[in-house]
Every structure is written in C-alpha cells, then in structure tokens.
Coordinates of C-alpha atoms and ligand atoms in Angstrom, one line a residue:
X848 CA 54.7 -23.3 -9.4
X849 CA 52.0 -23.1 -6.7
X850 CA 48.2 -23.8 -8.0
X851 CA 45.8 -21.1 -8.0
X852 CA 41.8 -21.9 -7.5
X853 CA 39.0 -19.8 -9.2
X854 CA 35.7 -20.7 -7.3
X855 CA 32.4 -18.5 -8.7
X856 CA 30.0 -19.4 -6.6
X857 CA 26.4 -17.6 -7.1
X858 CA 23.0 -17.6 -5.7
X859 CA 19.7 -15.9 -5.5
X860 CA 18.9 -14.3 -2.5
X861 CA 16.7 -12.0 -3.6
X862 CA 15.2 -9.9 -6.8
X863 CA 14.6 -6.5 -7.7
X864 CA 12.0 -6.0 -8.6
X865 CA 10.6 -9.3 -8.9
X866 CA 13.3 -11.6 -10.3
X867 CA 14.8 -9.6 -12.8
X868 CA 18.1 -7.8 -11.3
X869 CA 20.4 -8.2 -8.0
X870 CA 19.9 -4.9 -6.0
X871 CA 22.9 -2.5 -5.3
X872 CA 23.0 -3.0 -1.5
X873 CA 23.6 -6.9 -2.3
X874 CA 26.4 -6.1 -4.3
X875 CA 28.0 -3.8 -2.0
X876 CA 27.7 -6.4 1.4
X877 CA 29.5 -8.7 -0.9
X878 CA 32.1 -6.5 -1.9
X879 CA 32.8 -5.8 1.3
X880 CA 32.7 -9.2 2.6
X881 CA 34.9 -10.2 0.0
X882 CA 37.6 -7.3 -0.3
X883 CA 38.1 -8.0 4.2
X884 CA 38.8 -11.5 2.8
X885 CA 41.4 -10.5 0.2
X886 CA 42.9 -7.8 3.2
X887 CA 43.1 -11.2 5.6
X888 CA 44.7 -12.8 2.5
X889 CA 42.1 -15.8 2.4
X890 CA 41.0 -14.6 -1.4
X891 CA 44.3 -13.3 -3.6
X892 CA 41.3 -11.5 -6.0
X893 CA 38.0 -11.6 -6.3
X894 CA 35.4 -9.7 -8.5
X895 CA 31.8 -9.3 -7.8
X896 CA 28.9 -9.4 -10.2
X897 CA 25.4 -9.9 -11.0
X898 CA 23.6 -12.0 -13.9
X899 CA 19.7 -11.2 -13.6
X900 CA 18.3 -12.1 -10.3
X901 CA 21.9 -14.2 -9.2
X902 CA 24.7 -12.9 -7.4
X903 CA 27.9 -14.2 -8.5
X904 CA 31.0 -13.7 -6.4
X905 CA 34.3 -14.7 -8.1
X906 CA 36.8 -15.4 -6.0
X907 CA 40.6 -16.3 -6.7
X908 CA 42.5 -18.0 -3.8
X909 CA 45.4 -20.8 -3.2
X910 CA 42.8 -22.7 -1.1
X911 CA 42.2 -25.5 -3.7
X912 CA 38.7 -26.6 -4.6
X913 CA 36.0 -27.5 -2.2
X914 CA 38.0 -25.5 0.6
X915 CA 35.7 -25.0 3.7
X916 CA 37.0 -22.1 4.4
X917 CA 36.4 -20.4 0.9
X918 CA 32.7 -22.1 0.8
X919 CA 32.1 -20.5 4.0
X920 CA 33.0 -16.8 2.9
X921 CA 30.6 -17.5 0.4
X922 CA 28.1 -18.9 2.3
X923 CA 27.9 -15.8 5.1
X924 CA 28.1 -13.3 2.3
X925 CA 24.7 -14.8 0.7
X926 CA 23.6 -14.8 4.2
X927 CA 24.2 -11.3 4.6
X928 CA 23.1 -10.6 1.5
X929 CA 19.7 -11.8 2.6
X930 CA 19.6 -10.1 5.8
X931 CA 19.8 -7.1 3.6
X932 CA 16.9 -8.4 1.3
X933 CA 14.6 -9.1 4.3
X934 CA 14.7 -5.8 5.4
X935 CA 14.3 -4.3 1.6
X936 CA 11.4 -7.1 1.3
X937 CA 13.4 -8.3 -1.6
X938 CA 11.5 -10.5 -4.0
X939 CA 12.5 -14.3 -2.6
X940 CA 14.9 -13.3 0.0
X941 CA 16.7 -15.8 0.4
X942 CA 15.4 -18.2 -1.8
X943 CA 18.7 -20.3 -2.8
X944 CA 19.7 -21.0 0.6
X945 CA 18.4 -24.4 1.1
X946 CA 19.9 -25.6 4.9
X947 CA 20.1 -23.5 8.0
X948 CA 23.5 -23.9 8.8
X949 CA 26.8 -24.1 6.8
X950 CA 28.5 -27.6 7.5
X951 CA 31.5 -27.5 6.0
X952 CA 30.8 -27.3 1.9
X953 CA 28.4 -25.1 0.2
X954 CA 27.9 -28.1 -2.5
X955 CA 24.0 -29.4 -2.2
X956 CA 22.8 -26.5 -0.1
X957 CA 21.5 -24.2 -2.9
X958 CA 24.2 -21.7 -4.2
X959 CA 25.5 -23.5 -7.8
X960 CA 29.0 -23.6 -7.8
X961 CA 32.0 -24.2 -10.4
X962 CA 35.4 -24.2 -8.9
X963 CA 39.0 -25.1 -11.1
X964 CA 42.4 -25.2 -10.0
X965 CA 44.9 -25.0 -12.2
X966 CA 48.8 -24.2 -12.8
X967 CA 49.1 -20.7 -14.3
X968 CA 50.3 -20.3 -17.4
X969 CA 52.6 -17.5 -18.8
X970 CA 49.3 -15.8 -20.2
X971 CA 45.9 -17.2 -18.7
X972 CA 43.0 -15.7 -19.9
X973 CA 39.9 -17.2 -18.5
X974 CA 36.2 -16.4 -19.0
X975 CA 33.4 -16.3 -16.3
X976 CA 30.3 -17.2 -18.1
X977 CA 26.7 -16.5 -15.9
X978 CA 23.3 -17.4 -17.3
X979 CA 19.9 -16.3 -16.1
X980 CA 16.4 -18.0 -16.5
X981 CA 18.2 -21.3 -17.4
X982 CA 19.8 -24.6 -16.0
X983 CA 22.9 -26.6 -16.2
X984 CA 22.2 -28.3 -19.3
X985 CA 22.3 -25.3 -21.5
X986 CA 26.0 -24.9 -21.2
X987 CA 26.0 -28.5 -23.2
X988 CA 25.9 -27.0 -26.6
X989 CA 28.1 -24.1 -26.3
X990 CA 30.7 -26.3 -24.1
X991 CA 30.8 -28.8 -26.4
X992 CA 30.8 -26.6 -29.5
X993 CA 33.9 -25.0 -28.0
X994 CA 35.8 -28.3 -27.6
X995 CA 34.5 -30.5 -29.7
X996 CA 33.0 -29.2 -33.2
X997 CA 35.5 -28.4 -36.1
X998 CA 33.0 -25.8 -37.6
X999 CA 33.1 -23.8 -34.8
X1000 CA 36.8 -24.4 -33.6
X1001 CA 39.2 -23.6 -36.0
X1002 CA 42.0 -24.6 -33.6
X1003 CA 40.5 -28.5 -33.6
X1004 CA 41.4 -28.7 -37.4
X1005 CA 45.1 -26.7 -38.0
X1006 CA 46.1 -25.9 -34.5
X1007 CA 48.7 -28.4 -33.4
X1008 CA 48.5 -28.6 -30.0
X1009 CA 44.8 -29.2 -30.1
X1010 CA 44.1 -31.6 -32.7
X1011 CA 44.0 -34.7 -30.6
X1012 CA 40.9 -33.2 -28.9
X1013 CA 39.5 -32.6 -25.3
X1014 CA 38.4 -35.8 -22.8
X1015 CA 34.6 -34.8 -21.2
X1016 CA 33.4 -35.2 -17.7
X1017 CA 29.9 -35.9 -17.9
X1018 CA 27.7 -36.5 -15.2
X1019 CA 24.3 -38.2 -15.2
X1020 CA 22.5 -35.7 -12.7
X1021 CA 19.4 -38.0 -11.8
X1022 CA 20.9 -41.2 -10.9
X1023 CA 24.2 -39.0 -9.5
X1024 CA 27.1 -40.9 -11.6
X1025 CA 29.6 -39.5 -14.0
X1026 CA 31.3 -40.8 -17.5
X1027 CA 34.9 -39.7 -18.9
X1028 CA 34.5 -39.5 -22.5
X1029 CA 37.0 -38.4 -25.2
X1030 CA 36.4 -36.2 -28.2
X1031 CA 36.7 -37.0 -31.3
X1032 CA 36.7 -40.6 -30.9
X1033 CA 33.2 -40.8 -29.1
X1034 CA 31.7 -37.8 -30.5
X1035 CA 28.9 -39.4 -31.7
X1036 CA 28.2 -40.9 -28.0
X1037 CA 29.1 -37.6 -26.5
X1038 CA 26.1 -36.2 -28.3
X1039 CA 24.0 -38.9 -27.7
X1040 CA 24.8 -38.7 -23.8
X1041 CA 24.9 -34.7 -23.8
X1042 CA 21.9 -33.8 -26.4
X1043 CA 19.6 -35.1 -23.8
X1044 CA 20.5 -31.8 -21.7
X1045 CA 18.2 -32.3 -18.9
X1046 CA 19.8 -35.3 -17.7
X1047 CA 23.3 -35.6 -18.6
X1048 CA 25.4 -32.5 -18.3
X1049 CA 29.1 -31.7 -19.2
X1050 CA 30.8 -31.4 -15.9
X1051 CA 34.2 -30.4 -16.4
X1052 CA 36.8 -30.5 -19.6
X1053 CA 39.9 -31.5 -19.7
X1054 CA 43.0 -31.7 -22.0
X1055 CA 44.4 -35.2 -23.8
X1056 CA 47.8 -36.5 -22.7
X1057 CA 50.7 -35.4 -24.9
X1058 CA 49.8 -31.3 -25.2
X1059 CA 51.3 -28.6 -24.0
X1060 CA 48.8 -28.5 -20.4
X1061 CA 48.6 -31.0 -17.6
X1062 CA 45.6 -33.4 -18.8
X1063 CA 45.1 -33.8 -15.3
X1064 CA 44.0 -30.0 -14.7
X1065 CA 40.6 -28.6 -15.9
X1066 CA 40.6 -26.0 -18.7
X1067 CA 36.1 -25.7 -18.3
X1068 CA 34.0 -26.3 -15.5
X1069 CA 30.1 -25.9 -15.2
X1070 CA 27.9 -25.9 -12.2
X1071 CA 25.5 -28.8 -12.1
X1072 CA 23.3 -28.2 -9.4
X1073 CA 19.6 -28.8 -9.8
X1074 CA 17.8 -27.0 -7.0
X1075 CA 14.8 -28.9 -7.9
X1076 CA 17.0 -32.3 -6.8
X1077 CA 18.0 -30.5 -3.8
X1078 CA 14.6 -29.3 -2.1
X1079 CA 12.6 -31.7 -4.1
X1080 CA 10.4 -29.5 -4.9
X1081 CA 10.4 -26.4 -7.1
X1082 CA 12.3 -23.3 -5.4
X1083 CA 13.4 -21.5 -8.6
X1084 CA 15.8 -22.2 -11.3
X1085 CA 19.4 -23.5 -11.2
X1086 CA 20.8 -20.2 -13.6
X1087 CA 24.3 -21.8 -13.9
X1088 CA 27.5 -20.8 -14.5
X1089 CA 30.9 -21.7 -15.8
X1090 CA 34.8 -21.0 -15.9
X1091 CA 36.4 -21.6 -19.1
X1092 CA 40.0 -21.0 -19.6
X1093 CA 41.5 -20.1 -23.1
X1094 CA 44.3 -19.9 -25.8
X1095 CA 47.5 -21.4 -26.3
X1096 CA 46.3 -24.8 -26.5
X1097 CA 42.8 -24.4 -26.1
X1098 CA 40.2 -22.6 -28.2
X1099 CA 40.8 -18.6 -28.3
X1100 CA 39.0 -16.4 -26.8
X1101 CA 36.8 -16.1 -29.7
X1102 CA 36.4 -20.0 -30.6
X1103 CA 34.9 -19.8 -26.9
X1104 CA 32.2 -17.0 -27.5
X1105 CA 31.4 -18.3 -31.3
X1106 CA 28.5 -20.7 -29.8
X1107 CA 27.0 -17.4 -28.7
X1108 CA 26.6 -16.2 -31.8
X1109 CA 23.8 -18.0 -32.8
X1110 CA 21.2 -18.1 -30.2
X1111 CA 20.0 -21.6 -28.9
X1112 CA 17.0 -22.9 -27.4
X1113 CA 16.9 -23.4 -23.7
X1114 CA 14.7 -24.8 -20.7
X1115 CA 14.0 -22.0 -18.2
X1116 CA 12.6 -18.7 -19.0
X1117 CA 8.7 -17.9 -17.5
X1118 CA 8.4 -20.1 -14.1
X1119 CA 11.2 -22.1 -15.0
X1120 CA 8.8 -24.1 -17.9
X1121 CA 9.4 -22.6 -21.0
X1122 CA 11.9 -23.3 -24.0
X1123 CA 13.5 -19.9 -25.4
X1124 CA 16.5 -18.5 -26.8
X1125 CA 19.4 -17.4 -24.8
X1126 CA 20.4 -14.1 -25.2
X1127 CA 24.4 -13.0 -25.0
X1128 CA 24.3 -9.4 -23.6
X1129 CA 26.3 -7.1 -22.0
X1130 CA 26.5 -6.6 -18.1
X1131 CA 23.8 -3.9 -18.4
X1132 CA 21.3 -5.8 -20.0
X1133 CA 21.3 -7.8 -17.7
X1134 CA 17.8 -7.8 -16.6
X1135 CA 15.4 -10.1 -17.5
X1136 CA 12.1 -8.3 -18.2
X1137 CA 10.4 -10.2 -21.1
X1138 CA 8.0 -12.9 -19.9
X1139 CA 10.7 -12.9 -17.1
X1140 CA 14.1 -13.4 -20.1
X1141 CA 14.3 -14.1 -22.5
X1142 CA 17.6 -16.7 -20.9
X1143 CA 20.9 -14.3 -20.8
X1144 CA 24.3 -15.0 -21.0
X1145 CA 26.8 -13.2 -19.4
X1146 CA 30.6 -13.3 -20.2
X1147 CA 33.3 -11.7 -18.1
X1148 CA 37.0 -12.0 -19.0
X1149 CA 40.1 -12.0 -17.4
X1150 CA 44.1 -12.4 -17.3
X1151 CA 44.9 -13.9 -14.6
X1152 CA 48.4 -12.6 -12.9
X1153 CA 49.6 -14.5 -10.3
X1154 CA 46.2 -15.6 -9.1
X1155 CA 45.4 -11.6 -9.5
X1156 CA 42.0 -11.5 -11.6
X1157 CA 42.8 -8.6 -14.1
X1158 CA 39.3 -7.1 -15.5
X1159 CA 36.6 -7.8 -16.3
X1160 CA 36.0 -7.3 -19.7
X1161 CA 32.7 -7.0 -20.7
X1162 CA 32.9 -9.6 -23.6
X1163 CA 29.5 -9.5 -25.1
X1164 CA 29.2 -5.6 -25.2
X1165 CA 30.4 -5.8 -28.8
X1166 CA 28.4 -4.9 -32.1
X1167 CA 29.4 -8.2 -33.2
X1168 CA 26.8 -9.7 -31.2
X1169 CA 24.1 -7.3 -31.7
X1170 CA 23.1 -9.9 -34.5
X1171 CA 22.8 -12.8 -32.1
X1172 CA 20.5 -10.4 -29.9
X1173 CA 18.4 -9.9 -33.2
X1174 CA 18.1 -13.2 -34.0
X1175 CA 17.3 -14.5 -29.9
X1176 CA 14.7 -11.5 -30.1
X1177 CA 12.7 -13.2 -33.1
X1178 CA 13.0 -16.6 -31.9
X1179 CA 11.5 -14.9 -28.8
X1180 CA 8.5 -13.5 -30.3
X1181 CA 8.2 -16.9 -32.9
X1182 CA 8.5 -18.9 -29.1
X1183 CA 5.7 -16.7 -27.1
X1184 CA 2.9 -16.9 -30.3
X1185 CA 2.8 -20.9 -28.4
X1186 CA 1.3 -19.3 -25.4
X1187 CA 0.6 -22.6 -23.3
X1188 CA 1.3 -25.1 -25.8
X1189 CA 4.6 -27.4 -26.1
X1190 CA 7.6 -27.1 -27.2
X1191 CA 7.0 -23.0 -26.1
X1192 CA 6.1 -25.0 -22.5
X1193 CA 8.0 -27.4 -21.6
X1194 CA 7.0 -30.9 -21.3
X1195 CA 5.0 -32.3 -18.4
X1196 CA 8.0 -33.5 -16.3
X1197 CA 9.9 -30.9 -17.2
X1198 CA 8.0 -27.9 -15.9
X1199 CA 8.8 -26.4 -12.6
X1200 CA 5.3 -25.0 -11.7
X1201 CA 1.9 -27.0 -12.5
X1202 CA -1.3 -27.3 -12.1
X1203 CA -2.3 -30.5 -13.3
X1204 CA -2.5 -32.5 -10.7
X1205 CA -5.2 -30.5 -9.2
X1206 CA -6.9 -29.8 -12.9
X1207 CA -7.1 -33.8 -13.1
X1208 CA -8.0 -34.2 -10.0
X1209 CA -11.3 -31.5 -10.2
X1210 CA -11.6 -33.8 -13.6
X1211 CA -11.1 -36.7 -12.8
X1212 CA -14.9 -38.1 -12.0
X1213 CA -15.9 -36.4 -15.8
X1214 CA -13.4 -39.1 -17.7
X1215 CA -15.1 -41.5 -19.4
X1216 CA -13.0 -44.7 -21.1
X1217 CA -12.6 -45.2 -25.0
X1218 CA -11.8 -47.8 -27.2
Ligands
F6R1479 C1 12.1 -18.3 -13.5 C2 11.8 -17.2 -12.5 C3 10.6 -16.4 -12.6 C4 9.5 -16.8 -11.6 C5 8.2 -16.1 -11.8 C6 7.2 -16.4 -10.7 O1 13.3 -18.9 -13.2 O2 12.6 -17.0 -11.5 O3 10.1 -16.5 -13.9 O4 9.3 -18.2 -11.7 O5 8.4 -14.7 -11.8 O6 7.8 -16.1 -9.5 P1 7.0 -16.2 -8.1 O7 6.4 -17.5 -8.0 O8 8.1 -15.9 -7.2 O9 6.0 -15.1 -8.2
MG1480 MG1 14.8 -15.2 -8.6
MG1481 MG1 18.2 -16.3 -11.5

C-alpha cells in the first residue's frame, strides 16, 4: 500500500481588518492555486481554510514529507496571496514570509508547518486542528491529554490496543534538540519536560511496538516554528497548527476533542504578551475581535479515501461546546480585570512587544541603590 502525505502548511499574509480574519480574495488565489495543482496531479486533495488572521492550505499528496515540490506550491500561493494583500493594503501583507526566495523547503522561512505520512488505514479519520493568537506550546496540554491522561482517554484504560501507551517526540525549541519519550512509563518526566510549554514542545506522536499501527508512522504532528527564533525579533505570533489522526487504535474522535472542553490558559492573545483562554469555535467564529482573541481553536475533520480528503466537518460547531465557550468567555473577562499586570501579561522574556528597555533607559539616571 503506497503512503499518503498530509502537509497543512499556514501563514499570515495579511489581515482583515487588522489581524482578525483572512480576506475572501486570499482564499480564492489559493484555491485556485491549489485545485491547478490537484488537475496537474501534484496534490491528490486539498482543502483550503482560514483560522483568524492565518491561511491554512491542506494539502494531501504521494510526495512524502518535506517534498520541495509540495513546499513550493505552498510557498507561491502565500506569495500570491500577498500580492493580492498589497494591493488591498491588507493589514501586514505579507508578514510571515521571512526570506525572499524559496530555496528548496519552506521549513525556517515563516509559514509553520506540520506534515505526516502515513499508510492508510481501512477507515482514517484525521483532524486538522488551527489556533489563532497562540504558539506551539499550547498544543502541549491538549496533545498530551489525548495520548497520555487516563481521565480524559477512556481508550488508555479498557481499549486493548492502546493500553501500552503512545512514545512522544519532544523537541527543545531554544537549544534546537529533540527527546523520544514514552507514556506511561515517563509520564511524570513528560510533564516535567512539556509543562514548561514555552520551551519544550511535543513534536510528533507516535504508536508503541506490538499494536495494530506501524510505530514507525506518526498518528499527531504539531508545528513548532517560533517566528520570533526565525527573524529574531518580533514579527507576530507563531498560531500553530496540528494533524491528529484517530480511532481504531488511537483515541476516538471525541477522546481527541475532550481537552477542548475545558478551556486552557495560553500565551498569545493582545501583541502576542498576554495569557488567556483558548476558545474552541466553529469556522465562523473565527475572528478574533476581543483584545485581539480571545486564542481560538479550530477543528476540521476528515475520512481520508485513498489520499482523497473527505469533508470538512466543522467539529466544534456543536452545542456540546457552547459550555467551553462560556467558561473561555469568563476566564476572559477574569484575565482582562489584570490590565498590565502578570500573569494577565506575560512575563518579561516572554512578551513579544516592550517597552522597557527604553522606560529604563529614560529611568535609569533616577535609580538610586538600597540596602
Ligand atoms: C497578536 C496579534 C495582534 C497584534 C496587534 C498589534 O498575535 O497579531 O494582537 O499584535 O494587533 O498589531 P500591529 O503591531 O500590527 O498594529
Ligand atoms: Mg496577523
Ligand atoms: Mg494569526
């Protein structure tokens, strides 16, 4: 059985207005783009689709991962795409495209990226998750939640072929190394590696040796590129995104949304420097007007059929989550009553605009020492 890839590769190249939504035209340049592909028969599907202020093209191929030839569809489509925004004055046209030229893979020139290639199964459903207003590290908890906790996987505890767990890929994204990890036996150094979610992020998941799926092929993948590392400076937000695949083996469709259900506290929001709650909603609410958020998460499911991507489904446009949108609601308003003060903003290091070197600067003559 031939391997099929899933790459979504996203990026903003522009908001409207400011950074809260993608603007039609985008869409439809990608679409194009993207549906000339699939006629060529580079892409076998592809779906296109916006989460806030990102555009996410998802693209199925036979192509394998890192293909240049799949990064560089992607890669002329965002520069299209910005064309477009130039001439619409777009708010940050073009922001997410770091380099001038393409060189071969998209990987460290902006876009975030999560690619998996995989054998299809007799039934694959896999989910497209796409967060706004947030960074890699926020798909820590729900990732591991999914995989790792009993409480919110019932499959961990009295499914059979998923007792023995799930082995994590998790990278250190300052000093740029990565640790494989298995779950449960490390869980406790998991979480002491991945609770720190600035700084250590899950990478990919994979499945133990002995189950019913190659433990060599990915069932999650997140995107774990910090623009802020890239440009070294601040030029937005990393909004990540990842590709989980589900059942028969691995948590159900709903083990994988559970996490969702109760919203979480995440780095992002405002100017990239403020904790809030991440917010599951449906594709149209996917527009983040509230001090700029609050953080959304997106989910689009699918079935894959012989590398065809059948849907999406919407999956949190369900009353079953209008809770969790409560709930992320009040923790926004309990959040914002911090104005300026930590842990509403985030720490010093942590915050992607300031203005204290210049405050302590103008200040700096007026300190005086103390004992
Ligand atoms: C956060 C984000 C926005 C902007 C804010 C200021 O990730 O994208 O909150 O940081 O709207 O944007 P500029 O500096 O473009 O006016
Ligand atoms: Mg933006
Ligand atoms: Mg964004």
């Amino acid at each position: 059985m031939e391997k099929i890839t899933v790459s979504l590769i996203k990026a903003d190249v522009g908001g409207f207005p400011g950074h809260s939504t993608v603007r039609e035209e985008l869409m439809e340049i990608s679409e194009k783009r993207l549906k000339a592909a699939k006629d060529e028969g580079l892409l076998v599907d592809y779906c296109v689709m916006n989460a806030g202020d990102d555009l996410q093209l998802l693209m199925s191929h036979r192509k394998g991962v890192n293909s240049e030839e799949i990064h560089r569809l992607a890669w002329e489509t965002f520069e299209e795409a910005t064309r477009k925004a130039k001439e619409l004055k777009l708010h940050g046209a073009g922001q997410d495209l770091l380099k001038e030229a393409f060189s071969g893979n998209i990987r460290g020139m902006g876009p975030g990226i999560a690619e998996i290639e995989f054998t299809e199964r007799g039934s694959e459903p896999i989910i497209a998750f796409m967060m706004d207003k947030t960074e890699p590290g926020a798909f820590n908890l729900p990732i591991f939640r999914m995989f790792a906790d009993p409480f919110n996987t019932a499959g961990l505890v009295i499914d059979p072929t998923m007792h023995s767990g799930f082995r994590f890929e998790i990278w250190d994204i300052k000093e740029h190394r990565r640790i494989f990890m298995n779950s449960p036996e490390e869980m406790y150094d998991i979480l002491a590696l991945v609770g720190a979610k600035s700084r250590y992020v899950i990478k990919r998941v994979y499945p133990k040796e002995g189950g019913p799926l190659p433990p060599d092929e990915p069932v999650a993948v997140i995107s774990t590129e910090k623009l802020s590392f890239i440009a070294g400076r601040y030029i937005g937000k990393d909004d990540p995104v990842a590709l989980v695949r589900a059942q028969s083996g691995l948590p159900a469709l709903g083990e994988v949304l559970e996490p969702f259900s109760r919203p979480f506290l995440v780095s992002g929001w405002m100017r990239g420097s403020h904790n809030g709650p991440i917010m599951p909603v449906p594709f149209q609410y996917s527009k983040c007007t509230r001090f700029d958020g609050p953080p959304r998460v997106l989910a689009a499911g699918f079935q894959m059929s012989n590398g065809r991507l059948v849907g999406p489904a919407d999956l949190f446009d369900d009353v079953a989550f209008d809770e969790a949108r409560r709930i992320a609601n009040e923790i926004a308003n309990y959040m914002r009553e911090h104005g300026p003060f930590e842990p509403h903003r985030l720490p010093l290091e942590e915050m992607e605009y300031t203005t204290l070197p210049d405050v302590l600067k103008k200040l700096e003559s007026r300190f005086e020492s103390v004992e």
